[in-house]
mmCIF file of C-alpha atoms in Angstrom:
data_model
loop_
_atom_site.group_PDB
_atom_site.id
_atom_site.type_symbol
_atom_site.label_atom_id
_atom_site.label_comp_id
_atom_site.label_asym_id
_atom_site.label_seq_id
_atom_site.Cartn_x
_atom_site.Cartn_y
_atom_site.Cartn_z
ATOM 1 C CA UNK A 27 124.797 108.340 87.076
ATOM 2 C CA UNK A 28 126.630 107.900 90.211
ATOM 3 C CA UNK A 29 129.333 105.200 90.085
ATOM 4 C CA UNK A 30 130.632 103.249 93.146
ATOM 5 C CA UNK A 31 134.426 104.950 92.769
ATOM 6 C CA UNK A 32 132.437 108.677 93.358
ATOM 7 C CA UNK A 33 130.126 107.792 96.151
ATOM 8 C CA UNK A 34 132.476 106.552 98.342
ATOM 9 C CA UNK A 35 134.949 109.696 97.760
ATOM 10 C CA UNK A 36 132.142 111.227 99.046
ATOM 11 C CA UNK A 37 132.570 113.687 102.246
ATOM 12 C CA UNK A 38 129.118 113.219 103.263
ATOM 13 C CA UNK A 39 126.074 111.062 101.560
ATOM 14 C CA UNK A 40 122.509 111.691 101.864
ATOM 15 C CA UNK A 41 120.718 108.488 101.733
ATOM 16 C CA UNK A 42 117.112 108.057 100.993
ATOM 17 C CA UNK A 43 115.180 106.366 103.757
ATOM 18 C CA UNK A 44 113.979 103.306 101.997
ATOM 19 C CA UNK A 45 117.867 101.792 101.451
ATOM 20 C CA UNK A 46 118.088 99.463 104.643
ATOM 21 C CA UNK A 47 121.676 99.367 106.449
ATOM 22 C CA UNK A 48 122.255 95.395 104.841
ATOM 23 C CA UNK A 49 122.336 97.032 101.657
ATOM 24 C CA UNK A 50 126.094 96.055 100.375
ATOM 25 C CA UNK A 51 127.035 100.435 99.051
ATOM 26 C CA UNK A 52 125.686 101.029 102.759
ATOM 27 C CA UNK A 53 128.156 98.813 104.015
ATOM 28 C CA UNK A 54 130.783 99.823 102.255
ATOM 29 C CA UNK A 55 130.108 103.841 103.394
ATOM 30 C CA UNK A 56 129.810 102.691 106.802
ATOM 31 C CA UNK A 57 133.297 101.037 106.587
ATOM 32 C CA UNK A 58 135.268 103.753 105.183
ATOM 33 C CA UNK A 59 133.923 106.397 107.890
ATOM 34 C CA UNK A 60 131.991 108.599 104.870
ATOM 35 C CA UNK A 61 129.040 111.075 106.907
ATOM 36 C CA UNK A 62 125.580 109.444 106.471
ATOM 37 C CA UNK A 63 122.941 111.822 106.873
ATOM 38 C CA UNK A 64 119.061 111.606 106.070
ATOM 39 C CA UNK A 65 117.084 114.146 103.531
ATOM 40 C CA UNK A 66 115.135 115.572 106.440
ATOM 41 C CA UNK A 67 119.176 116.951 108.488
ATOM 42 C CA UNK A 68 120.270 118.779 104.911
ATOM 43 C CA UNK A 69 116.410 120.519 104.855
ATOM 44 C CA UNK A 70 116.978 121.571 108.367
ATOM 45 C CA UNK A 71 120.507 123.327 107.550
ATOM 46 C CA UNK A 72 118.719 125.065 105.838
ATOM 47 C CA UNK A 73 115.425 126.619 107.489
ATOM 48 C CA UNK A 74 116.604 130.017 108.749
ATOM 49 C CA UNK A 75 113.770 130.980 111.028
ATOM 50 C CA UNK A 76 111.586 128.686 109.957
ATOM 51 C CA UNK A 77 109.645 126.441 112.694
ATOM 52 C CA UNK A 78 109.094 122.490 112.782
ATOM 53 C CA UNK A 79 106.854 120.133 114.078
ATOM 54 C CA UNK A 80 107.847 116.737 113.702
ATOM 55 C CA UNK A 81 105.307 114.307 114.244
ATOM 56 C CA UNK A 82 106.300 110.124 114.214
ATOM 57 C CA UNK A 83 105.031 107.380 115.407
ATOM 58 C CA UNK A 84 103.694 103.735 114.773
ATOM 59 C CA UNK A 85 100.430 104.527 114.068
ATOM 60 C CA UNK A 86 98.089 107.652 113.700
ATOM 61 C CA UNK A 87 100.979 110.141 112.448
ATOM 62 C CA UNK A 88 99.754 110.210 108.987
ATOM 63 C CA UNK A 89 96.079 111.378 110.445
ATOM 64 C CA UNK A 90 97.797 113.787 113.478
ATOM 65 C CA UNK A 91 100.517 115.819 110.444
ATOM 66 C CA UNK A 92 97.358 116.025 108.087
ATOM 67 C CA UNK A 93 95.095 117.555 110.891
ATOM 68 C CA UNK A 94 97.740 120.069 112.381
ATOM 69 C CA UNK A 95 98.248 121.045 109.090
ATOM 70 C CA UNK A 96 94.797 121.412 108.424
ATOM 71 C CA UNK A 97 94.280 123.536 111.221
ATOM 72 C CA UNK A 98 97.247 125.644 110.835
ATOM 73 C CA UNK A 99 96.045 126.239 107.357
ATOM 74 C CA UNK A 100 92.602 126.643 108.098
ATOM 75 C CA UNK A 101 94.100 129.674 110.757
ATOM 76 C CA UNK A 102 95.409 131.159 107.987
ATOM 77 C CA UNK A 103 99.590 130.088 109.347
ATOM 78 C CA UNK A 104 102.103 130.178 106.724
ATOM 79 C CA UNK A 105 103.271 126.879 106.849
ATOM 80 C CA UNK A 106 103.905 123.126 104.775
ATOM 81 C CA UNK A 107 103.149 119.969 104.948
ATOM 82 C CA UNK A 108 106.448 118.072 104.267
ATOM 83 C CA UNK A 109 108.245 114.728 105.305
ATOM 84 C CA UNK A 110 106.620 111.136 104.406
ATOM 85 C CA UNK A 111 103.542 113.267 103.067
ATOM 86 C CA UNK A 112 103.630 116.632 100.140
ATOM 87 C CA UNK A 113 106.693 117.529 99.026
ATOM 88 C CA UNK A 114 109.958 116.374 100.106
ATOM 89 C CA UNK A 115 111.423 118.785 102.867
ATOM 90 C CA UNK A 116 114.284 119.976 101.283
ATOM 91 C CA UNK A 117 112.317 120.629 97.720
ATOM 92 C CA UNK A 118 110.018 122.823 99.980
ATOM 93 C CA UNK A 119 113.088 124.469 101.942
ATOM 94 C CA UNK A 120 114.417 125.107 98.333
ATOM 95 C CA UNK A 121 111.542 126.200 96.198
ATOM 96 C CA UNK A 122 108.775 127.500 98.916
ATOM 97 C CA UNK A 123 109.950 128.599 102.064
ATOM 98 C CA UNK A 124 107.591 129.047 104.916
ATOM 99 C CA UNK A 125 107.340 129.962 108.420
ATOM 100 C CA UNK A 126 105.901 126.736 109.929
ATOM 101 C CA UNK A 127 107.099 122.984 108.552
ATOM 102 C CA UNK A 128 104.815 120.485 110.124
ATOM 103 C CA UNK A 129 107.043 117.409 109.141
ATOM 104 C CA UNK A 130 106.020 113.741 109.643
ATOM 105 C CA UNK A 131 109.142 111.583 110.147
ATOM 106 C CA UNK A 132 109.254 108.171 110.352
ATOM 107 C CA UNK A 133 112.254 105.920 112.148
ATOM 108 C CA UNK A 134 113.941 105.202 109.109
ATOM 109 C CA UNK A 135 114.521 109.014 108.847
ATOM 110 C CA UNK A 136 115.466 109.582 112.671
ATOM 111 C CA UNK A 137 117.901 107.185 111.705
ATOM 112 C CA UNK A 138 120.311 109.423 110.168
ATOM 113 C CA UNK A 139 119.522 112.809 111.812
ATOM 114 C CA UNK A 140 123.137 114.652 113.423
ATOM 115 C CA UNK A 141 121.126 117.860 114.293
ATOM 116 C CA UNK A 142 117.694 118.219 113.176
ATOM 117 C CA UNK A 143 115.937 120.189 116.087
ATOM 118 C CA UNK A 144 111.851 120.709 115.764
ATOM 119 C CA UNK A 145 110.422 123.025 118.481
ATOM 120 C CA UNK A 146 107.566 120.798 118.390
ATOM 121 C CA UNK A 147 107.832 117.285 118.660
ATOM 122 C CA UNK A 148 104.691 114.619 118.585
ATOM 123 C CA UNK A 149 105.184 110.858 119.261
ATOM 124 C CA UNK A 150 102.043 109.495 118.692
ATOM 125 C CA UNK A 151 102.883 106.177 120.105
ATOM 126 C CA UNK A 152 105.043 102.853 119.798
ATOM 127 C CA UNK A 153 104.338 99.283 118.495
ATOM 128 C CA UNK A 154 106.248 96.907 117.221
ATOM 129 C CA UNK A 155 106.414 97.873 113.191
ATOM 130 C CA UNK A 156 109.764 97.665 110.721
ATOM 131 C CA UNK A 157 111.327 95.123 113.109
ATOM 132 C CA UNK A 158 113.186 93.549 109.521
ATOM 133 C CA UNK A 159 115.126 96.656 109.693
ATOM 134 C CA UNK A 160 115.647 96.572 113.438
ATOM 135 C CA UNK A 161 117.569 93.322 113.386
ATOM 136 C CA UNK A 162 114.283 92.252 114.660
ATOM 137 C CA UNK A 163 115.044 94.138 118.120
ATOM 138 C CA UNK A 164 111.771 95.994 119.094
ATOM 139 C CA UNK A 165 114.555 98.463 121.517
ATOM 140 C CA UNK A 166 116.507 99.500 118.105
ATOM 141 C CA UNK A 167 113.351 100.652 116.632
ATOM 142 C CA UNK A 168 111.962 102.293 120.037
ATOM 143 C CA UNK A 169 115.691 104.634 120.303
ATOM 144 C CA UNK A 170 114.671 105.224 117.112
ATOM 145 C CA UNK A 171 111.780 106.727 117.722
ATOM 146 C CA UNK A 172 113.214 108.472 120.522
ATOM 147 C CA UNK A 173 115.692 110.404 118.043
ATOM 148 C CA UNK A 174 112.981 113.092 117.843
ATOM 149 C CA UNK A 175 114.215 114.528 121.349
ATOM 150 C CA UNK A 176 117.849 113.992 121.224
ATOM 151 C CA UNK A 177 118.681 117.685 119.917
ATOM 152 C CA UNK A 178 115.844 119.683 121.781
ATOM 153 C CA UNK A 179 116.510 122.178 124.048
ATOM 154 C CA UNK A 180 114.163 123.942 127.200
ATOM 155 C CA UNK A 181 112.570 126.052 124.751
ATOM 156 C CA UNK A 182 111.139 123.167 122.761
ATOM 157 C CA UNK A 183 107.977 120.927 123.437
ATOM 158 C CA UNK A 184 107.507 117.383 123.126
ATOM 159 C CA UNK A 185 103.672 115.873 123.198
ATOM 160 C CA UNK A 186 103.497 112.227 123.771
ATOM 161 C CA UNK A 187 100.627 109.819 124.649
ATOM 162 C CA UNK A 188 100.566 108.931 128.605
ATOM 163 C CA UNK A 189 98.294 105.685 127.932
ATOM 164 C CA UNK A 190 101.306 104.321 125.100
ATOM 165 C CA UNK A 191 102.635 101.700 127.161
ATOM 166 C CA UNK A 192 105.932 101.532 125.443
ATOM 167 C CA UNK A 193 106.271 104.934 125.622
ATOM 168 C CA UNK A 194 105.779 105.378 129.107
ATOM 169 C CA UNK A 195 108.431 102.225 129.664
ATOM 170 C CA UNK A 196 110.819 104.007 127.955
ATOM 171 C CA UNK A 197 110.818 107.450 128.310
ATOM 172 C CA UNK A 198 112.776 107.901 131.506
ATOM 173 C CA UNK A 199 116.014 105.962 129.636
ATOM 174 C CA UNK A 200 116.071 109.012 127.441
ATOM 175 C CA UNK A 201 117.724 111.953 128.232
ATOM 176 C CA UNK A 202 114.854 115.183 127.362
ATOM 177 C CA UNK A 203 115.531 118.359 127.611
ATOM 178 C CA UNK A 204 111.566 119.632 126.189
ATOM 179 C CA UNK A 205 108.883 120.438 127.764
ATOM 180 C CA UNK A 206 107.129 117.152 128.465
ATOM 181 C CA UNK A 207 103.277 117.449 127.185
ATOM 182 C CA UNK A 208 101.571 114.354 127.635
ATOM 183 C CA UNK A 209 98.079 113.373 126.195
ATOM 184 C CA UNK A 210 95.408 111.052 128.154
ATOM 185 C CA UNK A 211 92.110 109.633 128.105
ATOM 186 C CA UNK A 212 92.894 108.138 131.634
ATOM 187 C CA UNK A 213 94.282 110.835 133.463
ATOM 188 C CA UNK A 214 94.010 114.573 134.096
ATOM 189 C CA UNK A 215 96.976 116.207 133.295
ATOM 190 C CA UNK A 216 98.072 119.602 134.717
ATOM 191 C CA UNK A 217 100.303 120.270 131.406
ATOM 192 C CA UNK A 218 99.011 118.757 127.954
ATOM 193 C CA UNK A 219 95.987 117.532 127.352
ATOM 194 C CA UNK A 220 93.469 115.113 128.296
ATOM 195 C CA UNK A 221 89.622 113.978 127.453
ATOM 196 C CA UNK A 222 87.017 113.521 130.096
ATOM 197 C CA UNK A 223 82.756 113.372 129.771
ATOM 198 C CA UNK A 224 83.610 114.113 125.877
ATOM 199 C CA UNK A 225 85.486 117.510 126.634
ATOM 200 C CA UNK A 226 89.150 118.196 125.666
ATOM 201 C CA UNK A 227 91.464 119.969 127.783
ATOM 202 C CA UNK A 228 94.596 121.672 126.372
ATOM 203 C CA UNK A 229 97.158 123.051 128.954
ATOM 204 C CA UNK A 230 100.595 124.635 127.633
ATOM 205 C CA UNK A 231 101.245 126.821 129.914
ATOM 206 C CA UNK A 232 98.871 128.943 132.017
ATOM 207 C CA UNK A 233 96.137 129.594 129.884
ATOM 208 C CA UNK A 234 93.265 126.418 129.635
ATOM 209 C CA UNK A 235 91.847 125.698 126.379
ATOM 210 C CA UNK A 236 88.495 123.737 126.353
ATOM 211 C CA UNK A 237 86.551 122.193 123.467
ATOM 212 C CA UNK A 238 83.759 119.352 122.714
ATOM 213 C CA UNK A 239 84.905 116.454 120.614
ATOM 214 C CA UNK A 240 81.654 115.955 120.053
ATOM 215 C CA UNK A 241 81.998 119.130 117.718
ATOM 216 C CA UNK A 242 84.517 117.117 115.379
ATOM 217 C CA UNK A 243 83.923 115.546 112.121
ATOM 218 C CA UNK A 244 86.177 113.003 112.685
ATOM 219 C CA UNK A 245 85.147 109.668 114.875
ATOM 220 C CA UNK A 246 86.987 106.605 116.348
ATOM 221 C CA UNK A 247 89.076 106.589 119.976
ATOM 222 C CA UNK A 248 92.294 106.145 117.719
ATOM 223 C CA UNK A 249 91.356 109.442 116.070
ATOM 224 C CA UNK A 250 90.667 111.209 119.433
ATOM 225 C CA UNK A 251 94.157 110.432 120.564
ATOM 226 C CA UNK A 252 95.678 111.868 117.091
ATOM 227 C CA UNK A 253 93.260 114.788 117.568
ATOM 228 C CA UNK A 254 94.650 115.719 121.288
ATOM 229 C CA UNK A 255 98.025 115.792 119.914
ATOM 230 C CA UNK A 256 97.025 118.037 117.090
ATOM 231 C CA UNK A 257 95.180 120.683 118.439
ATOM 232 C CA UNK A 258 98.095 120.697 121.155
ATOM 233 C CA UNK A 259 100.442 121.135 118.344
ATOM 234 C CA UNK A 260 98.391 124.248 117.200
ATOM 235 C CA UNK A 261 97.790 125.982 120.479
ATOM 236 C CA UNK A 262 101.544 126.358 120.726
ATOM 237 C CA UNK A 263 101.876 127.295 116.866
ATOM 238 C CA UNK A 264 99.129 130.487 118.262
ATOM 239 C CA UNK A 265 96.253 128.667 116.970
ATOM 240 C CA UNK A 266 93.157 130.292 118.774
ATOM 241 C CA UNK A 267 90.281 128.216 119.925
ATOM 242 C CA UNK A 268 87.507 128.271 117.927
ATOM 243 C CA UNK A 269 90.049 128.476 114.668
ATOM 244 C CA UNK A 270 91.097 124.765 115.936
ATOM 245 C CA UNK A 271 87.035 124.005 116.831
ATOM 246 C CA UNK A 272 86.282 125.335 112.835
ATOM 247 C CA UNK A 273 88.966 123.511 111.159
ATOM 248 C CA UNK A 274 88.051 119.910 113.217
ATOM 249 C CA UNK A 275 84.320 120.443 112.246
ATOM 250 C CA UNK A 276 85.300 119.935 109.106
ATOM 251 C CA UNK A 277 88.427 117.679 108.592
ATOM 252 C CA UNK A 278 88.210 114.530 106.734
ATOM 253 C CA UNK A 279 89.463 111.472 107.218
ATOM 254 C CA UNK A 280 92.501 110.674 105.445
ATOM 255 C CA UNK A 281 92.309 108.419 101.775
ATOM 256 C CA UNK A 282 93.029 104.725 102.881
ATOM 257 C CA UNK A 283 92.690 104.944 106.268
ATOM 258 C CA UNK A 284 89.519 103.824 107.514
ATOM 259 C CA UNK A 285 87.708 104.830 104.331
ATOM 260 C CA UNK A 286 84.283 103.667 103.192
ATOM 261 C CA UNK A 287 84.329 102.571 99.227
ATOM 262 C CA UNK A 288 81.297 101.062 98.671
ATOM 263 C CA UNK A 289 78.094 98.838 99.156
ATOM 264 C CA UNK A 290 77.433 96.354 97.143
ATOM 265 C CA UNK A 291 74.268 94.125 97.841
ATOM 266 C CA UNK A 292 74.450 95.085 101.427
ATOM 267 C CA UNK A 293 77.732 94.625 102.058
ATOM 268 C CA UNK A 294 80.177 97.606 103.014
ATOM 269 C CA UNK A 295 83.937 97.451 102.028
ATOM 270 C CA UNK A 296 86.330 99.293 103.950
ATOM 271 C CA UNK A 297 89.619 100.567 102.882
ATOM 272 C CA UNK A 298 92.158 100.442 106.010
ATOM 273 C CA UNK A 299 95.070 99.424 103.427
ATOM 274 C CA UNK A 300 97.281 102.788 105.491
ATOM 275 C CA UNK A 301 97.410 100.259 108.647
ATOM 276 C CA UNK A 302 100.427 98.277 107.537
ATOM 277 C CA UNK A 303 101.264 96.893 111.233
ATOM 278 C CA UNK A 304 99.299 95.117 113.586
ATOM 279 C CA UNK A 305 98.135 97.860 115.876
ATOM 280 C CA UNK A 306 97.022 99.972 113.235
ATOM 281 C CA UNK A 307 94.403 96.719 112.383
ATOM 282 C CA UNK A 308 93.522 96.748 116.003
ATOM 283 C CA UNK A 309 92.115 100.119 115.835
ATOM 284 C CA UNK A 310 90.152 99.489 112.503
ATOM 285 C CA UNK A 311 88.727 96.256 114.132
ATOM 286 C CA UNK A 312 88.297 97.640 117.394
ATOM 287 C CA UNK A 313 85.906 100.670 115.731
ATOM 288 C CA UNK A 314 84.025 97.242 113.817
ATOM 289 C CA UNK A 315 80.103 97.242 114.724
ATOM 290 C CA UNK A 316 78.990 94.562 112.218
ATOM 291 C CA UNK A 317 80.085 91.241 111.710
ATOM 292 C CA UNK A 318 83.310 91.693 109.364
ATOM 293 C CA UNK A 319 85.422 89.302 107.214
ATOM 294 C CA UNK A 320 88.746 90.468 107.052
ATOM 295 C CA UNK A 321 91.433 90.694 104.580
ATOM 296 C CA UNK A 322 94.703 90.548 106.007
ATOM 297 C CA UNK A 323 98.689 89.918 105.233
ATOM 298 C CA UNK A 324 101.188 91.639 103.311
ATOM 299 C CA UNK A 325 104.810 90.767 103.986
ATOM 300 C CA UNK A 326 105.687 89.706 107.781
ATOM 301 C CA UNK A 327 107.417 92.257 109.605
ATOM 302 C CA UNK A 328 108.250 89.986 112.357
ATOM 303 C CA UNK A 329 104.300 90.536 113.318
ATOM 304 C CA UNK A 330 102.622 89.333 116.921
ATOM 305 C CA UNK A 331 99.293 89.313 115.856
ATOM 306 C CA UNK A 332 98.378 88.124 119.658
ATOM 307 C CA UNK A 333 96.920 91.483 120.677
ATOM 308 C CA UNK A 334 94.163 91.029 118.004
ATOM 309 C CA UNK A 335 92.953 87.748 118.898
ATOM 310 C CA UNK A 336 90.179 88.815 121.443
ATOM 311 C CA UNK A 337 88.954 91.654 118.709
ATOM 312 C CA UNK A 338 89.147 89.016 116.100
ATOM 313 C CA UNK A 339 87.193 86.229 117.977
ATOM 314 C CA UNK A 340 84.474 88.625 119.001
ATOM 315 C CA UNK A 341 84.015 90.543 115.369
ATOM 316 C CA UNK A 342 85.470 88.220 112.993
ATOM 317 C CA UNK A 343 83.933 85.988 110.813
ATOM 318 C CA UNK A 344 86.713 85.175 107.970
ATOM 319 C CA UNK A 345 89.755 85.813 107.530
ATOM 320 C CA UNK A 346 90.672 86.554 103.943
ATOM 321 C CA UNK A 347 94.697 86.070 103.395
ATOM 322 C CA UNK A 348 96.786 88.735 100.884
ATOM 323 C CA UNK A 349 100.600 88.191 100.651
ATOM 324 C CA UNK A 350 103.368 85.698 100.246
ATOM 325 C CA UNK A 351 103.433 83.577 103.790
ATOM 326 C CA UNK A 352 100.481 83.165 105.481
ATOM 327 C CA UNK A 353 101.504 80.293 107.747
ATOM 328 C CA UNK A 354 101.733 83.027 110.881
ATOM 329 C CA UNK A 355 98.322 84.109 110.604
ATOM 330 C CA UNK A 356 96.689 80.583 109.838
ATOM 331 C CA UNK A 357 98.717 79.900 113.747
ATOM 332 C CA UNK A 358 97.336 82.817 115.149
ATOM 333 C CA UNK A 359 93.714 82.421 114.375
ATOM 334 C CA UNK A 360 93.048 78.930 113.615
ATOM 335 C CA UNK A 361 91.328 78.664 116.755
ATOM 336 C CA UNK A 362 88.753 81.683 117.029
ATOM 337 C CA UNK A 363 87.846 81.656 112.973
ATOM 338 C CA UNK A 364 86.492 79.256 110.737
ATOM 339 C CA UNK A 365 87.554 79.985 107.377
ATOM 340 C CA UNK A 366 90.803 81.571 106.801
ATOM 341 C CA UNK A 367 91.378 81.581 102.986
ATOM 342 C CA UNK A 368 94.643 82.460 101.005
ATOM 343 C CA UNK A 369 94.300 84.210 97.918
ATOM 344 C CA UNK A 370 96.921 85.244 95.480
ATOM 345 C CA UNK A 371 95.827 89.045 94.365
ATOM 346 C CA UNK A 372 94.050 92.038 95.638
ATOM 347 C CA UNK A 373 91.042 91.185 93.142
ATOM 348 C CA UNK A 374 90.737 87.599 94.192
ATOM 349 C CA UNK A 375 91.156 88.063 98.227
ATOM 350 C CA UNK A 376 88.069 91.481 97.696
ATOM 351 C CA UNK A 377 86.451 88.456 95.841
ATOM 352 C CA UNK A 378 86.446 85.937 97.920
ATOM 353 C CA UNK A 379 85.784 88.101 100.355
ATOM 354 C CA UNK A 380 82.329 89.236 99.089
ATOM 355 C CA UNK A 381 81.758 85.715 98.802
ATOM 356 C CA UNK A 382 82.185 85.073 102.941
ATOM 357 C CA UNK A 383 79.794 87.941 103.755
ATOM 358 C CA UNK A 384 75.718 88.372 103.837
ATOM 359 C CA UNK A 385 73.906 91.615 103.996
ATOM 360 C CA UNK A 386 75.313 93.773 106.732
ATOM 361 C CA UNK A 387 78.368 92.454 106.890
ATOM 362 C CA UNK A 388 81.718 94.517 106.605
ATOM 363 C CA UNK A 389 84.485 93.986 104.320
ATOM 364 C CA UNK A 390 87.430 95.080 105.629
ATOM 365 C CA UNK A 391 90.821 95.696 104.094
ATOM 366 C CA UNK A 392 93.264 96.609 106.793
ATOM 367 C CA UNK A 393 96.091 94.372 105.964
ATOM 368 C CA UNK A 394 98.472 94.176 109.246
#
C-alpha cells in the first residue's frame, strides 16, 4: 500500500491514465515538481530494437490497431498488440518481447509522454471527445493528440487522414519532423494513400501498391478510412501485397463496434456500445438502411450532438435515452423525433426500445 508521505518522495511517478489532473494526489505531485510520466514512456525505455506503431485517434483506432495487427500477424511479423487493447505495454516489454509493438494510445496517455518515439505514427482523426478532462477546451485535447509527433525524427512516418477537418486545421501549428502520409477518399495523393472507383492506392516511397476494397470483409466508409491507414501501416512494416489482400479478406469486425446481436420478431439489434462520442454515432447512423430507433446517452462529455441532426431526422424514428442527464439530447432532437424516452437501465432502454420498432426496423445501441 502506497501512503501519501512515499508517493510524493517519489523521484518520478507513473500514473495510470484514467486519474484526471483535478484529482487532489495529482495536485499535490504537480506542486512539489515530482516527474509524471505515463505507462506507455517507462515501456518505451525499455524496447531495445524493438519497433512501434502508435495509432490514436477519436474514433476508428480501436478497428485500425486490431487490423494492422491482424495483418502483421497474418504475414507471419513478430509483433504485439499492446496499449488501450492486450496486454499492457510494459507487461509485454517485460514478459514477451517482440520486434514490432503496434500500440494504440489514447490522449490521456500522450499526456504524460517525455520521449516515447514510434517510427510509425497513425492519427486516425479528431472530434471533440474527453472535453471534461480538457477543461472543456477542444485545443487542449487536439495538442494532445498531436503528442504522437513531438519526438519523431526524418526517419519516422506519420499517416493521417487528409479529409479530418480538424486535422488538417491544425497540423501546420505543429512542428513534424516525419514523413507526412496522408489518407483520402477526395484526393489523389502522390505519397500515402487514397481510394478512387473502389481501388486503394498505397504510396511510401517509390514503389505503388494497388488493391480492391471490394476484396475486404469488412464494410462501412468509416472502416475504409481505418483500412487505408492500416494497410499503410503494414507496407512500411514489409508487409507484401497480397499478405495485406489475404489478411483483409478475412478480418472481422471488432466485438461492440457495429456488431449484429440478434433478431427478434423482425427486428435487428445492433451493438455500437464502442462509439462513446458523438462522431463515432454518426458513422453507425450514417451506415443505417432501415428505419432505426436509437438508444443513446451515457454521461455528457460536453457533447454537440448538432452534426447528427440531419442523419437523425432522415433515419430516426425514436430516440431511446440511457444515462443520468438527458436534458441535452431532449434539446437537440425535440424537433426532428417524436418520441424520445428516458429509461433508467440497459434492460429497460433495449426494452422499450423493442417496443418503438415494427418488423424491419433496427435497434441500435451506439450510445454517443
Amino acid at each position: 500500500q502506497h501512503t501519501e508521505e512515499k508517493i510524493l518522495a517519489a523521484d518520478e511517478i507513473i500514473k495510470s491514465p484514467g486519474i484526471p489532473e483535478k484529482n487532489e494526489l495529482i495536485k499535490k505531485i504537480r506542486q512539489k515538481g515530482i516527474k509524471v510520466s505515463s505507462e506507455i514512456e517507462l515501456a518505451y525505455r525499455y524496447i531495445g530494437n524493438g519497433k512501434i506503431a502508435a495509432i490514436t485517434g477519436s474514433n476508428g483506432k480501436t478497428t485500425t490497431t486490431t487490423m494492422t495487427y491482424h495483418i502483421c500477424r497474418h504475414a507471419g511479423v513478430d509483433c504485439a498488440v499492446v496499449g488501450n487493447i492486450g496486454y499492457s505495454f510494459a507487461r509485454q516489454v517485460a514478459e514477451d518481447p517482440k520486434e514490432w509493438y503496434i500500440v494504440e494510445v489514447s490522449s490521456f496517455q500522450l499526456d504524460d509522454i517525455h520521449e516515447f518515439k514510434p517510427l510509425i505514427a497513425i492519427m486516425t482523426n479528431i472530434t471533440e471527445d474527453h472535453l471534461d478532462r480538457y477543461e472543456y477546451k477542444f485545443e487542449n485535447y487536439i495538442n494532445s493528440k498531436f503528442r504522437i509527433t513531438e519526438n519523431q525524427a526524418g526517419t519516422d512516418y506519420f499517416i493521417y487522414c487528409e479529409d479530418d477537418p480538424v486535422t488538417m486545421q491544425y497540423i501546420s501549428k505543429f512542428t513534424i519532423h516525419s514523413n507526412p502520409l496522408p489518407f483520402s477518399m477526395n484526393n489523389e495523393t502522390n505519397r500515402g494513400a487514397f481510394l478512387k472507383n473502389g481501388q486503394m492506392t498505397i504510396a511510401t516511397g517509390e514503389e505503388k501498391v494497388q488493391m480492391s476494397i471490394y476484396d475486404f470483409a469488412i464494410k462501412g466508409k468509416h472502416n475504409q478510412y481505418n483500412t487505408m491507414a492500416a494497410c499503410t501501416a503494414a507496407v512500411l512494416i514489409g508487409v507484401r501485397k497480397e499478405k495485406i489482400r489475404d489478411a483483409m479478406q478475412n478480418f472481422e469486425t471488432l466485438e461492440h463496434r457495429m456488431e449484429h446481436v440478434s433478431t427478434v420478431r423482425g427486428v435487428e439489434f445492433i451493438n455500437d456500445s464502442k462509439a462513446t462520442n458523438v462522431n463515432g454515432t454518426w458513422y453507425a447512423l450514417e451506415s443505417m438502411e432501415h428505419p432505426t430507433i436509437l438508444i443513446l446517452g451515457g454521461v455528457d462529455k460536453g457533447n454537440d450532438y448538432s452534426i447528427l441532426t440531419d442523419l437523425v431526422r432522415e433515419k430516426v424514428k425514436a430516440i431511446v435515452c440511457l444515462g443520468t442527464d438527458n436534458r441535452k439530447i431532449h434539446e437537440a432532437f425535440q424537433n426532428d423525433v417524436q418520441l424520445i424516452m428516458n429509461t433508467g437501465s440497459a434492460e429497460e432502454a433495449v426494452k422499450t426500445a423493442f417496443h418503438f420498432a415494427n418488423k424491419g426496423d433496427i435497434v441500435l445501441l451506439s450510445p454517443a
